[in-house]
PDB file of C-alpha atoms in Angstrom:
ATOM      1  CA  GLU T   1      90.876  86.021 106.953  1.00 83.00           C
ATOM      2  CA  THR T   2      91.816  82.418 107.428  1.00 88.00           C
ATOM      3  CA  VAL T   3      90.848  79.631 105.003  1.00 90.00           C
ATOM      4  CA  GLY T   4      90.628  75.991 106.040  1.00 94.00           C
ATOM      5  CA  LYS T   5      91.124  74.463 109.484  1.00 94.00           C
ATOM      6  CA  PRO T   6      94.224  73.551 111.468  1.00 95.00           C
ATOM      7  CA  ALA T   7      94.891  69.857 112.242  1.00 96.00           C
ATOM      8  CA  PRO T   8      92.468  68.191 114.704  1.00 96.00           C
ATOM      9  CA  GLY T   9      93.223  69.301 118.294  1.00 95.00           C
ATOM     10  CA  TYR T  10      94.837  72.595 117.166  1.00 95.00           C
ATOM     11  CA  ARG T  11      93.505  76.102 116.968  1.00 92.00           C
ATOM     12  CA  ILE T  12      94.729  79.451 115.669  1.00 91.00           C
ATOM     13  CA  ALA T  13      95.803  81.523 118.671  1.00 90.00           C
ATOM     14  CA  GLY T  14      96.748  84.601 116.628  1.00 89.00           C
ATOM     15  CA  TYR T  15      98.443  85.850 113.498  1.00 87.00           C
ATOM     16  CA  GLU T  16     100.700  88.695 112.335  1.00 88.00           C
ATOM     17  CA  VAL T  17     101.016  90.047 108.837  1.00 85.00           C
ATOM     18  CA  LEU T  18     104.638  91.044 107.960  1.00 81.00           C
ATOM     19  CA  PRO T  19     105.086  93.582 106.608  1.00 80.00           C
ATOM     20  CA  SER T  20     101.846  95.185 107.740  1.00 77.00           C
ATOM     21  CA  GLY T  21     101.428  97.109 104.494  1.00 79.00           C
ATOM     22  CA  ILE T  22     102.228  96.971 100.803  1.00 82.00           C
ATOM     23  CA  LEU T  23     102.490  99.617  98.088  1.00 83.00           C
ATOM     24  CA  VAL T  24      99.827  99.475  95.317  1.00 85.00           C
ATOM     25  CA  ARG T  25      99.388 101.468  92.179  1.00 87.00           C
ATOM     26  CA  GLY T  26      96.092 102.473  90.626  1.00 85.00           C
ATOM     27  CA  ALA T  27      93.742 105.213  89.555  1.00 83.00           C
ATOM     28  CA  ASN T  28      92.970 107.884  92.150  1.00 84.00           C
ATOM     29  CA  GLU T  29      89.315 106.712  92.311  1.00 81.00           C
ATOM     30  CA  ALA T  30      90.308 103.116  93.111  1.00 78.00           C
ATOM     31  CA  LEU T  31      92.869 104.105  95.683  1.00 80.00           C
ATOM     32  CA  SER T  32      90.716 106.704  97.491  1.00 80.00           C
ATOM     33  CA  ALA T  33      87.918 104.178  97.896  1.00 78.00           C
ATOM     34  CA  ARG T  34      90.100 101.866 100.038  1.00 76.00           C
ATOM     35  CA  SER T  35      92.099 102.263 103.211  1.00 76.00           C
ATOM     36  CA  ALA T  36      92.604  98.525 103.785  1.00 79.00           C
ATOM     37  CA  LEU T  37      92.474  95.356 101.742  1.00 79.00           C
ATOM     38  CA  PRO T  38      91.586  91.863 102.963  1.00 80.00           C
ATOM     39  CA  VAL T  39      94.403  89.307 103.229  1.00 83.00           C
ATOM     40  CA  ARG T  40      93.754  85.558 103.175  1.00 87.00           C
ATOM     41  CA  VAL T  41      95.930  82.794 104.495  1.00 90.00           C
ATOM     42  CA  ASP T  42      95.390  79.008 104.244  1.00 92.00           C
ATOM     43  CA  VAL T  43      95.774  77.303 107.647  1.00 93.00           C
ATOM     44  CA  THR T  44      94.685  73.849 106.493  1.00 95.00           C
ATOM     45  CA  GLY T  45      96.367  71.129 108.556  1.00 95.00           C
ATOM     46  CA  LEU T  46      98.681  73.419 110.575  1.00 94.00           C
ATOM     47  CA  THR T  47     100.236  71.935 113.720  1.00 95.00           C
ATOM     48  CA  GLU T  48     102.760  74.654 114.628  1.00 94.00           C
ATOM     49  CA  THR T  49     103.555  78.333 114.247  1.00 92.00           C
ATOM     50  CA  THR T  50     104.687  78.990 110.688  1.00 92.00           C
ATOM     51  CA  ASP T  51     104.976  81.676 108.055  1.00 91.00           C
ATOM     52  CA  LYS T  52     102.458  81.260 105.241  1.00 90.00           C
ATOM     53  CA  PRO T  53     102.211  83.251 101.987  1.00 87.00           C
ATOM     54  CA  ALA T  54      99.375  85.674 101.939  1.00 84.00           C
ATOM     55  CA  SER T  55      96.722  85.858  99.219  1.00 83.00           C
ATOM     56  CA  LEU T  56      95.423  89.268  98.238  1.00 82.00           C
ATOM     57  CA  THR T  57      92.689  90.059  95.771  1.00 81.00           C
ATOM     58  CA  LEU T  58      93.079  93.601  94.507  1.00 82.00           C
ATOM     59  CA  PRO T  59      90.083  95.516  93.089  1.00 81.00           C
ATOM     60  CA  PRO T  60      90.106  96.332  89.367  1.00 83.00           C
ATOM     61  CA  GLY T  61      92.530  99.103  88.576  1.00 82.00           C
ATOM     62  CA  MET T  62      95.043  98.264  91.345  1.00 84.00           C
ATOM     63  CA  SER T  63      98.320  96.373  91.076  1.00 84.00           C
ATOM     64  CA  PRO T  64     100.852  95.510  93.793  1.00 84.00           C
ATOM     65  CA  GLN T  65     104.193  97.334  93.581  1.00 83.00           C
ATOM     66  CA  THR T  66     105.899  95.445  96.432  1.00 82.00           C
ATOM     67  CA  THR T  67     106.128  91.798  97.479  1.00 80.00           C
ATOM     68  CA  LEU T  68     102.988  90.415  99.072  1.00 79.00           C
ATOM     69  CA  PRO T  69     103.245  89.884 102.831  1.00 80.00           C
ATOM     70  CA  ALA T  70     103.731  86.652 104.716  1.00 84.00           C
ATOM     71  CA  VAL T  71     101.492  85.794 107.666  1.00 88.00           C
ATOM     72  CA  LYS T  72     102.945  84.295 110.855  1.00 89.00           C
ATOM     73  CA  VAL T  73     100.226  81.933 112.107  1.00 88.00           C
TER      74      VAL T  73
END
């Protein structure tokens, strides 16, 4: 999911999340209820391709065990 808008006259042509997965830890119930988690990236004012840090909101009972991904926008 993207947040914000690129600079006037620009648009988001695509994006790639690198790495495409992360390791999370949590209770079996929390983990089995999810196969994917939404990632957010702020594209406010972008004028060129860049790597942006990802924002990830994990459900209660889950915690990241690896570095959060970057998004090439």
